[in-house]
Every structure is written in C-alpha cells, then in structure tokens.
mmCIF file of C-alpha atoms in Angstrom:
data_model
loop_
_atom_site.group_PDB
_atom_site.id
_atom_site.type_symbol
_atom_site.label_atom_id
_atom_site.label_comp_id
_atom_site.label_asym_id
_atom_site.label_seq_id
_atom_site.Cartn_x
_atom_site.Cartn_y
_atom_site.Cartn_z
ATOM 1 C CA MET A 351 13.066 16.486 -22.783
ATOM 2 C CA THR A 352 15.542 13.783 -21.800
ATOM 3 C CA SER A 353 18.261 13.256 -19.223
ATOM 4 C CA SER A 354 21.514 11.328 -19.092
ATOM 5 C CA LEU A 355 20.079 9.513 -16.053
ATOM 6 C CA THR A 356 17.274 6.992 -16.181
ATOM 7 C CA ALA A 357 13.865 8.173 -15.021
ATOM 8 C CA LEU A 358 14.138 5.692 -12.139
ATOM 9 C CA SER A 359 17.462 7.154 -10.990
ATOM 10 C CA GLN A 360 16.034 10.670 -11.149
ATOM 11 C CA LEU A 361 12.908 9.634 -9.267
ATOM 12 C CA LYS A 362 15.024 8.123 -6.483
ATOM 13 C CA GLN A 363 16.575 11.566 -5.931
ATOM 14 C CA LEU A 364 13.135 13.020 -5.187
ATOM 15 C CA THR A 365 11.186 10.140 -3.632
ATOM 16 C CA THR A 366 11.884 6.883 -1.788
ATOM 17 C CA VAL A 367 11.204 4.111 -4.306
ATOM 18 C CA VAL A 368 9.561 0.921 -3.033
ATOM 19 C CA ALA A 369 8.985 -2.350 -4.924
ATOM 20 C CA ASP A 370 5.376 -3.581 -4.965
ATOM 21 C CA THR A 371 5.710 -7.335 -5.438
ATOM 22 C CA GLY A 372 6.111 -10.707 -3.793
ATOM 23 C CA ASP A 373 8.542 -11.730 -6.548
ATOM 24 C CA PHE A 374 11.708 -10.949 -4.603
ATOM 25 C CA GLU A 375 14.037 -12.356 -7.255
ATOM 26 C CA ARG A 376 12.776 -9.834 -9.775
ATOM 27 C CA MET A 377 13.019 -6.772 -7.531
ATOM 28 C CA GLN A 378 16.778 -7.032 -6.997
ATOM 29 C CA GLU A 379 17.825 -5.239 -10.174
ATOM 30 C CA TYR A 380 15.883 -2.090 -9.242
ATOM 31 C CA GLN A 381 17.485 -1.686 -5.803
ATOM 32 C CA PRO A 382 14.378 -0.388 -3.986
ATOM 33 C CA GLN A 383 14.632 0.926 -0.437
ATOM 34 C CA ASP A 384 11.560 -0.968 0.822
ATOM 35 C CA ALA A 385 9.098 -3.517 -0.514
ATOM 36 C CA THR A 386 5.351 -4.040 -0.135
ATOM 37 C CA THR A 387 3.310 -7.206 -0.473
ATOM 38 C CA ASN A 388 -0.373 -8.098 -0.241
ATOM 39 C CA PRO A 389 -2.342 -11.369 -0.397
ATOM 40 C CA SER A 390 -2.788 -11.100 -4.173
ATOM 41 C CA LEU A 391 0.933 -10.559 -4.793
ATOM 42 C CA ILE A 392 1.948 -13.411 -2.479
ATOM 43 C CA LEU A 393 -0.598 -15.735 -4.117
ATOM 44 C CA LYS A 394 0.832 -14.849 -7.533
ATOM 45 C CA ALA A 395 4.412 -15.475 -6.377
ATOM 46 C CA ALA A 396 3.534 -18.701 -4.513
ATOM 47 C CA GLN A 397 2.191 -20.168 -7.764
ATOM 48 C CA GLN A 398 5.463 -19.580 -9.618
ATOM 49 C CA ALA A 399 7.742 -22.566 -10.142
ATOM 50 C CA ASN A 400 10.803 -20.762 -8.793
ATOM 51 C CA TYR A 401 9.161 -20.316 -5.380
ATOM 52 C CA GLN A 402 7.847 -23.846 -4.904
ATOM 53 C CA ALA A 403 10.855 -24.793 -2.792
ATOM 54 C CA LEU A 404 10.107 -21.952 -0.384
ATOM 55 C CA VAL A 405 6.413 -22.880 -0.173
ATOM 56 C CA ASN A 406 7.247 -26.566 0.366
ATOM 57 C CA GLN A 407 9.808 -25.680 3.000
ATOM 58 C CA VAL A 408 7.176 -23.804 5.017
ATOM 59 C CA LYS A 409 4.654 -26.632 4.639
ATOM 60 C CA SER A 410 7.153 -29.319 5.691
ATOM 61 C CA ALA A 411 8.213 -27.249 8.722
ATOM 62 C CA HIS A 412 4.597 -27.213 9.942
ATOM 63 C CA PRO A 413 3.111 -30.539 8.751
ATOM 64 C CA SER A 414 -0.009 -30.507 10.936
ATOM 65 C CA MET A 415 -0.790 -26.801 10.713
ATOM 66 C CA LYS A 416 -4.116 -25.685 9.263
ATOM 67 C CA PRO A 417 -3.918 -23.665 6.003
ATOM 68 C CA VAL A 418 -5.416 -20.589 7.703
ATOM 69 C CA ASP A 419 -2.393 -20.527 10.041
ATOM 70 C CA LEU A 420 0.109 -21.573 7.369
ATOM 71 C CA VAL A 421 -0.719 -18.412 5.426
ATOM 72 C CA ASP A 422 0.935 -16.303 8.134
ATOM 73 C CA HIS A 423 4.111 -18.373 7.850
ATOM 74 C CA ILE A 424 4.098 -18.053 4.058
ATOM 75 C CA LEU A 425 3.683 -14.266 4.269
ATOM 76 C CA VAL A 426 6.580 -14.044 6.705
ATOM 77 C CA ALA A 427 8.738 -16.454 4.672
ATOM 78 C CA PHE A 428 8.439 -14.194 1.628
ATOM 79 C CA GLY A 429 9.005 -11.156 3.850
ATOM 80 C CA LEU A 430 12.213 -12.657 5.240
ATOM 81 C CA GLU A 431 13.568 -13.239 1.734
ATOM 82 C CA ILE A 432 12.639 -9.698 0.718
ATOM 83 C CA LEU A 433 14.467 -8.290 3.748
ATOM 84 C CA LYS A 434 17.652 -9.950 2.491
ATOM 85 C CA ILE A 435 17.373 -7.711 -0.581
ATOM 86 C CA VAL A 436 16.011 -4.363 0.592
ATOM 87 C CA PRO A 437 17.906 -2.278 3.160
ATOM 88 C CA GLY A 438 14.674 -0.903 4.615
ATOM 89 C CA ARG A 439 11.260 -2.335 5.429
ATOM 90 C CA VAL A 440 8.832 -4.944 4.178
ATOM 91 C CA SER A 441 5.066 -4.542 4.420
ATOM 92 C CA THR A 442 3.057 -7.649 5.334
ATOM 93 C CA GLU A 443 -0.737 -7.619 5.292
ATOM 94 C CA VAL A 444 -3.159 -8.752 7.983
ATOM 95 C CA ASP A 445 -5.926 -11.103 6.810
ATOM 96 C CA ALA A 446 -8.485 -8.871 5.057
ATOM 97 C CA ARG A 447 -11.301 -10.919 6.603
ATOM 98 C CA LEU A 448 -10.459 -9.135 9.880
ATOM 99 C CA SER A 449 -10.964 -5.664 8.389
ATOM 100 C CA PHE A 450 -13.982 -4.945 10.609
ATOM 101 C CA ASP A 451 -12.656 -6.494 13.830
ATOM 102 C CA THR A 452 -10.256 -4.248 15.732
ATOM 103 C CA GLN A 453 -9.128 -6.740 18.379
ATOM 104 C CA ALA A 454 -8.670 -9.626 15.940
ATOM 105 C CA THR A 455 -6.603 -7.311 13.727
ATOM 106 C CA ILE A 456 -4.412 -6.354 16.690
ATOM 107 C CA ASN A 457 -3.947 -10.016 17.605
ATOM 108 C CA LYS A 458 -2.987 -10.982 14.053
ATOM 109 C CA ALA A 459 -0.536 -8.080 13.749
ATOM 110 C CA GLN A 460 1.127 -9.059 17.025
ATOM 111 C CA HIS A 461 1.398 -12.646 15.779
ATOM 112 C CA LEU A 462 3.035 -11.596 12.502
ATOM 113 C CA ILE A 463 5.536 -9.404 14.336
ATOM 114 C CA ALA A 464 6.301 -12.264 16.740
ATOM 115 C CA LEU A 465 7.032 -14.533 13.758
ATOM 116 C CA TYR A 466 9.427 -11.979 12.281
ATOM 117 C CA GLU A 467 11.105 -11.433 15.641
ATOM 118 C CA SER A 468 11.509 -15.216 16.087
ATOM 119 C CA HIS A 469 13.724 -15.047 12.977
ATOM 120 C CA GLY A 470 15.790 -12.203 14.424
ATOM 121 C CA ILE A 471 14.101 -9.376 12.508
ATOM 122 C CA ASP A 472 13.691 -6.080 14.356
ATOM 123 C CA ARG A 473 10.071 -4.892 14.274
ATOM 124 C CA GLN A 474 11.307 -1.543 12.925
ATOM 125 C CA ARG A 475 11.922 -3.317 9.608
ATOM 126 C CA VAL A 476 8.316 -4.507 9.294
ATOM 127 C CA LEU A 477 5.182 -2.550 8.441
ATOM 128 C CA ILE A 478 1.903 -4.308 9.171
ATOM 129 C CA LYS A 479 -0.649 -3.527 6.465
ATOM 130 C CA LEU A 480 -4.185 -2.823 7.648
ATOM 131 C CA ALA A 481 -7.282 -1.849 5.674
ATOM 132 C CA GLY A 482 -8.310 1.792 6.056
ATOM 133 C CA THR A 483 -11.590 0.933 7.761
ATOM 134 C CA TRP A 484 -12.581 2.601 11.040
ATOM 135 C CA GLU A 485 -11.744 -0.671 12.816
ATOM 136 C CA GLY A 486 -8.401 -0.967 11.053
ATOM 137 C CA ILE A 487 -7.488 2.597 11.968
ATOM 138 C CA GLN A 488 -8.328 1.973 15.647
ATOM 139 C CA ALA A 489 -6.165 -1.157 15.529
ATOM 140 C CA ALA A 490 -3.319 0.964 14.165
ATOM 141 C CA LYS A 491 -3.689 3.346 17.108
ATOM 142 C CA ALA A 492 -3.180 0.479 19.573
ATOM 143 C CA LEU A 493 -0.375 -1.143 17.571
ATOM 144 C CA GLU A 494 1.614 2.059 17.081
ATOM 145 C CA ALA A 495 1.434 2.620 20.851
ATOM 146 C CA GLU A 496 3.349 -0.640 21.355
ATOM 147 C CA GLY A 497 5.910 0.004 18.646
ATOM 148 C CA ILE A 498 4.321 -2.048 15.858
ATOM 149 C CA HIS A 499 4.312 0.211 12.821
ATOM 150 C CA CYS A 500 1.433 0.158 10.369
ATOM 151 C CA ASN A 501 0.977 0.717 6.660
ATOM 152 C CA MET A 502 -2.644 1.744 6.098
ATOM 153 C CA THR A 503 -3.811 0.365 2.783
ATOM 154 C CA LEU A 504 -6.966 0.299 0.638
ATOM 155 C CA LEU A 505 -6.994 4.049 1.112
ATOM 156 C CA PHE A 506 -9.055 6.030 -1.389
ATOM 157 C CA SER A 507 -10.102 9.235 0.363
ATOM 158 C CA LEU A 508 -8.920 12.242 2.325
ATOM 159 C CA VAL A 509 -11.047 11.275 5.329
ATOM 160 C CA GLN A 510 -9.330 7.885 5.591
ATOM 161 C CA ALA A 511 -5.927 9.543 5.313
ATOM 162 C CA ALA A 512 -6.757 12.218 7.884
ATOM 163 C CA ALA A 513 -8.030 9.617 10.373
ATOM 164 C CA CYS A 514 -4.825 7.594 9.928
ATOM 165 C CA GLY A 515 -2.835 10.722 10.708
ATOM 166 C CA VAL A 516 -4.756 11.294 13.941
ATOM 167 C CA VAL A 517 -3.732 7.862 15.285
ATOM 168 C CA ASN A 518 -0.099 8.388 14.198
ATOM 169 C CA ALA A 519 -0.018 5.500 11.752
ATOM 170 C CA LYS A 520 3.523 5.186 10.437
ATOM 171 C CA LEU A 521 2.551 5.205 6.756
ATOM 172 C CA ILE A 522 -0.434 5.337 4.430
ATOM 173 C CA SER A 523 -0.737 3.867 0.931
ATOM 174 C CA PRO A 524 -3.257 5.967 -1.009
ATOM 175 C CA PHE A 525 -4.222 4.051 -4.152
ATOM 176 C CA VAL A 526 -3.918 5.816 -7.486
ATOM 177 C CA GLY A 527 -4.778 3.399 -10.280
ATOM 178 C CA ARG A 528 -7.902 1.970 -8.680
ATOM 179 C CA ILE A 529 -9.322 5.481 -8.264
ATOM 180 C CA THR A 530 -8.607 6.166 -11.927
ATOM 181 C CA ASP A 531 -10.235 2.851 -12.876
ATOM 182 C CA TRP A 532 -13.443 3.909 -11.096
ATOM 183 C CA TYR A 533 -13.660 7.278 -12.811
ATOM 184 C CA LYS A 534 -12.805 5.776 -16.197
ATOM 185 C CA ALA A 535 -15.649 3.293 -15.798
ATOM 186 C CA LYS A 536 -18.058 6.026 -14.706
ATOM 187 C CA LEU A 537 -17.178 8.401 -17.533
ATOM 188 C CA GLY A 538 -17.084 5.668 -20.160
ATOM 189 C CA SER A 539 -16.779 7.193 -23.631
ATOM 190 C CA SER A 540 -16.543 10.661 -22.044
ATOM 191 C CA TRP A 541 -13.147 9.794 -20.556
ATOM 192 C CA SER A 542 -10.260 11.536 -22.301
ATOM 193 C CA ASP A 543 -6.601 10.770 -21.589
ATOM 194 C CA VAL A 544 -5.823 14.364 -22.553
ATOM 195 C CA ASN A 545 -8.349 15.935 -20.179
ATOM 196 C CA ASN A 546 -8.423 13.276 -17.446
ATOM 197 C CA GLY A 547 -4.832 12.056 -17.489
ATOM 198 C CA GLY A 548 -1.491 13.496 -16.417
ATOM 199 C CA ALA A 549 -1.794 16.120 -13.694
ATOM 200 C CA ASN A 550 -5.603 15.860 -13.912
ATOM 201 C CA ASP A 551 -5.689 12.110 -13.328
ATOM 202 C CA PRO A 552 -8.213 11.611 -10.478
ATOM 203 C CA GLY A 553 -5.933 9.130 -8.706
ATOM 204 C CA VAL A 554 -3.052 11.601 -8.885
ATOM 205 C CA THR A 555 -5.132 14.525 -7.649
ATOM 206 C CA SER A 556 -6.365 12.423 -4.702
ATOM 207 C CA VAL A 557 -2.798 11.789 -3.498
ATOM 208 C CA LYS A 558 -1.862 15.433 -4.038
ATOM 209 C CA ARG A 559 -4.817 16.481 -1.866
ATOM 210 C CA ILE A 560 -3.695 14.128 0.903
ATOM 211 C CA PHE A 561 -0.095 15.338 0.595
ATOM 212 C CA HIS A 562 -1.135 18.977 0.947
ATOM 213 C CA TYR A 563 -3.439 18.202 3.888
ATOM 214 C CA TYR A 564 -0.702 16.331 5.745
ATOM 215 C CA LYS A 565 1.974 18.938 5.142
ATOM 216 C CA HIS A 566 -0.309 21.869 6.019
ATOM 217 C CA PHE A 567 -1.504 20.339 9.284
ATOM 218 C CA GLY A 568 1.906 18.975 10.282
ATOM 219 C CA ILE A 569 0.935 15.290 10.121
ATOM 220 C CA THR A 570 4.094 13.185 10.233
ATOM 221 C CA THR A 571 2.602 9.950 8.840
ATOM 222 C CA GLU A 572 4.496 8.969 5.673
ATOM 223 C CA ILE A 573 2.624 9.078 2.357
ATOM 224 C CA MET A 574 3.337 6.312 -0.145
ATOM 225 C CA GLY A 575 1.467 6.485 -3.442
ATOM 226 C CA ALA A 576 0.445 2.991 -4.600
ATOM 227 C CA SER A 577 -1.471 1.033 -7.233
ATOM 228 C CA PHE A 578 -0.162 2.639 -10.411
ATOM 229 C CA ARG A 579 -1.396 1.918 -13.908
ATOM 230 C CA ASN A 580 1.291 3.794 -15.874
ATOM 231 C CA THR A 581 4.509 5.763 -15.433
ATOM 232 C CA SER A 582 2.713 9.083 -16.010
ATOM 233 C CA GLN A 583 0.864 8.646 -12.708
ATOM 234 C CA ILE A 584 4.163 7.918 -10.966
ATOM 235 C CA LEU A 585 6.019 10.902 -12.416
ATOM 236 C CA GLU A 586 3.151 13.258 -11.564
ATOM 237 C CA LEU A 587 3.739 12.331 -7.904
ATOM 238 C CA ALA A 588 7.517 12.832 -7.881
ATOM 239 C CA GLY A 589 8.293 14.422 -4.532
ATOM 240 C CA CYS A 590 5.810 12.271 -2.589
ATOM 241 C CA ASP A 591 7.421 10.736 0.512
ATOM 242 C CA LEU A 592 7.463 7.267 -1.048
ATOM 243 C CA LEU A 593 6.036 5.524 -4.114
ATOM 244 C CA THR A 594 5.522 1.755 -4.317
ATOM 245 C CA ILE A 595 5.853 0.504 -7.886
ATOM 246 C CA SER A 596 5.375 -2.843 -9.636
ATOM 247 C CA PRO A 597 8.386 -4.509 -11.312
ATOM 248 C CA GLU A 598 6.794 -3.893 -14.727
ATOM 249 C CA LEU A 599 6.631 -0.122 -14.181
ATOM 250 C CA LEU A 600 10.046 -0.066 -12.471
ATOM 251 C CA SER A 601 11.377 -1.628 -15.680
ATOM 252 C CA ASP A 602 9.691 1.065 -17.789
ATOM 253 C CA LEU A 603 11.243 3.788 -15.627
ATOM 254 C CA GLN A 604 14.620 2.074 -15.849
ATOM 255 C CA ASP A 605 14.394 2.046 -19.650
ATOM 256 C CA SER A 606 13.366 5.711 -19.904
ATOM 257 C CA THR A 607 15.526 8.843 -19.843
ATOM 258 C CA THR A 608 12.665 11.335 -19.733
ATOM 259 C CA ALA A 609 13.371 14.270 -17.406
ATOM 260 C CA VAL A 610 11.727 13.923 -13.989
ATOM 261 C CA GLU A 611 10.603 17.041 -12.142
ATOM 262 C CA LYS A 612 9.510 17.427 -8.537
ATOM 263 C CA LYS A 613 5.727 17.796 -8.683
ATOM 264 C CA LEU A 614 4.788 17.742 -4.987
ATOM 265 C CA ASN A 615 6.004 20.499 -2.721
ATOM 266 C CA SER A 616 4.931 21.236 0.845
ATOM 267 C CA SER A 617 5.458 24.975 0.421
ATOM 268 C CA ASN A 618 2.218 25.423 -1.540
ATOM 269 C CA ALA A 619 0.112 23.159 0.688
ATOM 270 C CA ALA A 620 -1.939 25.973 2.250
ATOM 271 C CA SER A 621 -2.835 27.576 -1.077
ATOM 272 C CA ALA A 622 -3.666 24.198 -2.629
ATOM 273 C CA LEU A 623 -6.116 23.386 0.180
ATOM 274 C CA ALA A 624 -7.610 26.878 0.050
ATOM 275 C CA SER A 625 -8.245 26.534 -3.686
ATOM 276 C CA GLU A 626 -10.329 23.407 -2.936
ATOM 277 C CA ASN A 627 -11.944 24.949 0.153
ATOM 278 C CA ILE A 628 -10.595 22.153 2.365
ATOM 279 C CA SER A 629 -10.248 22.703 6.108
ATOM 280 C CA ALA A 630 -9.532 20.357 9.024
ATOM 281 C CA LEU A 631 -11.922 17.384 8.935
ATOM 282 C CA LYS A 632 -14.060 16.141 11.820
ATOM 283 C CA LEU A 633 -12.787 12.664 12.551
ATOM 284 C CA ASP A 634 -14.844 11.059 15.308
ATOM 285 C CA GLU A 635 -16.427 7.747 14.295
ATOM 286 C CA SER A 636 -19.795 9.089 13.128
ATOM 287 C CA HIS A 637 -18.253 11.885 11.021
ATOM 288 C CA PHE A 638 -15.681 9.479 9.570
ATOM 289 C CA ARG A 639 -18.321 6.946 8.549
ATOM 290 C CA LEU A 640 -20.600 9.578 7.048
ATOM 291 C CA GLN A 641 -17.830 11.239 5.012
ATOM 292 C CA LEU A 642 -16.627 7.880 3.734
ATOM 293 C CA ASN A 643 -20.194 6.791 2.958
ATOM 294 C CA ASN A 644 -20.804 9.995 1.001
ATOM 295 C CA ASP A 645 -17.770 9.312 -1.202
ATOM 296 C CA ALA A 646 -19.170 6.675 -3.567
ATOM 297 C CA MET A 647 -15.815 5.961 -5.207
ATOM 298 C CA ALA A 648 -13.970 5.417 -1.913
ATOM 299 C CA THR A 649 -16.770 3.319 -0.437
ATOM 300 C CA GLU A 650 -17.008 1.076 -3.503
ATOM 301 C CA LYS A 651 -13.264 0.658 -3.989
ATOM 302 C CA LEU A 652 -12.650 -0.051 -0.293
ATOM 303 C CA ALA A 653 -15.336 -2.748 -0.289
ATOM 304 C CA GLU A 654 -14.087 -4.228 -3.557
ATOM 305 C CA GLY A 655 -10.485 -4.245 -2.346
ATOM 306 C CA ILE A 656 -11.367 -6.074 0.867
ATOM 307 C CA ARG A 657 -13.466 -8.606 -1.065
ATOM 308 C CA ASN A 658 -10.673 -9.334 -3.535
ATOM 309 C CA PHE A 659 -8.025 -9.710 -0.840
ATOM 310 C CA CYS A 660 -10.371 -12.098 1.013
ATOM 311 C CA ILE A 661 -10.804 -14.164 -2.158
ATOM 312 C CA ASP A 662 -7.044 -14.344 -2.766
ATOM 313 C CA THR A 663 -6.341 -15.260 0.863
ATOM 314 C CA GLU A 664 -8.794 -18.141 0.514
ATOM 315 C CA LYS A 665 -7.106 -19.198 -2.743
ATOM 316 C CA LEU A 666 -3.761 -19.177 -0.919
ATOM 317 C CA GLU A 667 -5.226 -21.398 1.791
ATOM 318 C CA ILE A 668 -6.444 -23.858 -0.883
ATOM 319 C CA LEU A 669 -2.987 -23.820 -2.489
ATOM 320 C CA LEU A 670 -1.386 -24.637 0.867
ATOM 321 C CA SER A 671 -3.849 -27.448 1.598
ATOM 322 C CA ASN A 672 -2.784 -29.425 -1.474
#
C-alpha cells in the first residue's frame, strides 16, 4: 500500500519528528521540529572536515581552557548551530561520567544552561540529557523545579520511565534499537525477523508498554522513541509523542511512499496494561533499584551505554587537546 505523500510527511502528521545527529548541515533538508545530540554524535561531527572551523573557533576563544571544560563549549556550539535550523528544542547531554552523582549532574546541567543563556537562548529551547539512573532521575527532579527541562536518556525499562514520570521530567527517550540488539544477541540463530520483528520487535513493544503506562496513569512527561535500527521500528511507533531519527533513516522515510498508520493510541492503554498484568509500580529507591537489577537487558544496556558515552567523551577531550 502506497501514498502520494512520503512516509516522512505522513509520519509528521502523527508524531513530532526529531533529528538525531550532531551533523546540523545534513538535518536541514528533513525539517525536523527538534534535534537531539549525544557525546558519540558530537564526536563524530567534530571529526568531519566541514566542522573543523567551528571546533577551531571554540578552541581559539578559550586558549587556556582544559579539554574537560572545552567539551561543554563544543556541545553548546553545536547546539547553537542546530537551534538556527530547528524551530523547537535541542538536547545536550551531561557528561556520562557524572551518571551516579546527583549534585555534580545538577551543577553540570546548570552550567550548560548558563552557556546557552549567555548566547541569548531561552532555556525553554534546551533539553538537558541525563542518564536514567536513580541519581540522574533525582537530578532531573531538582532541575525541573528550577525550570531546566530534562530529556532522560539511556532508558530501557518501564521502571526507569515510571520513575522519570514521578519527578515530572519533561521528556524521556526510550531506546528501541539497543533493546532489539540485546534480544537478537541472546536468541542468536533462534531470532526470526518474521516472528521477532515488526509489531513484535522487543524494542517496539517496550516503548508501547511505556506509552500505555503513561497515558493510563495520566503522566504528562513526553515520550520520544529513540535509537532506531530500521524504518519498520519507526513506523510501528507512529503516534508516539515524538520520535528521534538519524539522518540515514530520515532519508529512507523521505524516499518511501508506503502508507503510514497510527499505531499508538491512548484509548486502549488500560486494556493493553491489563493484558500484560501491569499495575502502578513502586518507585522508592530500593524498589527502583531492585526492579532495574532484575531486568538483565535494561541493566546491561544502561551500563554499556554509560561506558560508551564515557569513552567517546574522553575521545572528544583528546581531540580538543591537539
């Protein structure tokens, strides 16, 4: 089944489309509402020849600054350029090495916002990305109270999402592709794209579960599906509040005229939760940690995600020291 509109145009009618990249030149043609970045994406962009002038400009503006502090200025420099393109918000990530330190996370978030505001950017146009650890979620609680909005990332489980809702985080980014990666690796030769893909994709079903939980319990935190491996995962989540998509997959959607249907609907949230026997979760610290610990996939992917962002932040520091 095809449409006269591109799949991307149809998707935009159902869901707010966000670009997931630090390559701001490339995102322009897809006209996203918002954009998200992370240390890995900024590292990738900072190594490209077309962004060397921007990197050098930041370095020359702060000649005696240590690389660990220069990273913040680089993140904001890319964010400022992105905000010239998107009408909405940019997401900028706090150093992943602070993922288990609530106060240090708060301090870093305040510093990033101050840098944006020093360039005349209203804090409403910036989302500070924090890891979905217990400490990160408590930092979000404090930051939201002072009008600094947070995008909770590295989110792989319902318990993380529910805890983010309790503290009124502005937005969560439940990861799709990384969940699928984990189950594919576990199942090995038993994995079947027919049986485990499409609507049954474990990354897709995870976001659907979160969507139904939020809508049933009246949680106003925005849900933005993230970390996609293919367009099928994206189209199965049409109707989600937002979806953040790489330029490569935005291009695929732009080139396709397949019909896009709304797949997520709040009206069936109660029945969807009942079918999985899901009720309101206990979300004090001990219950949160135990539920997360008992979810092997979420625990492993959260730890891996933090490790990889730490590695790429350190690589960015090395790049800036040269």
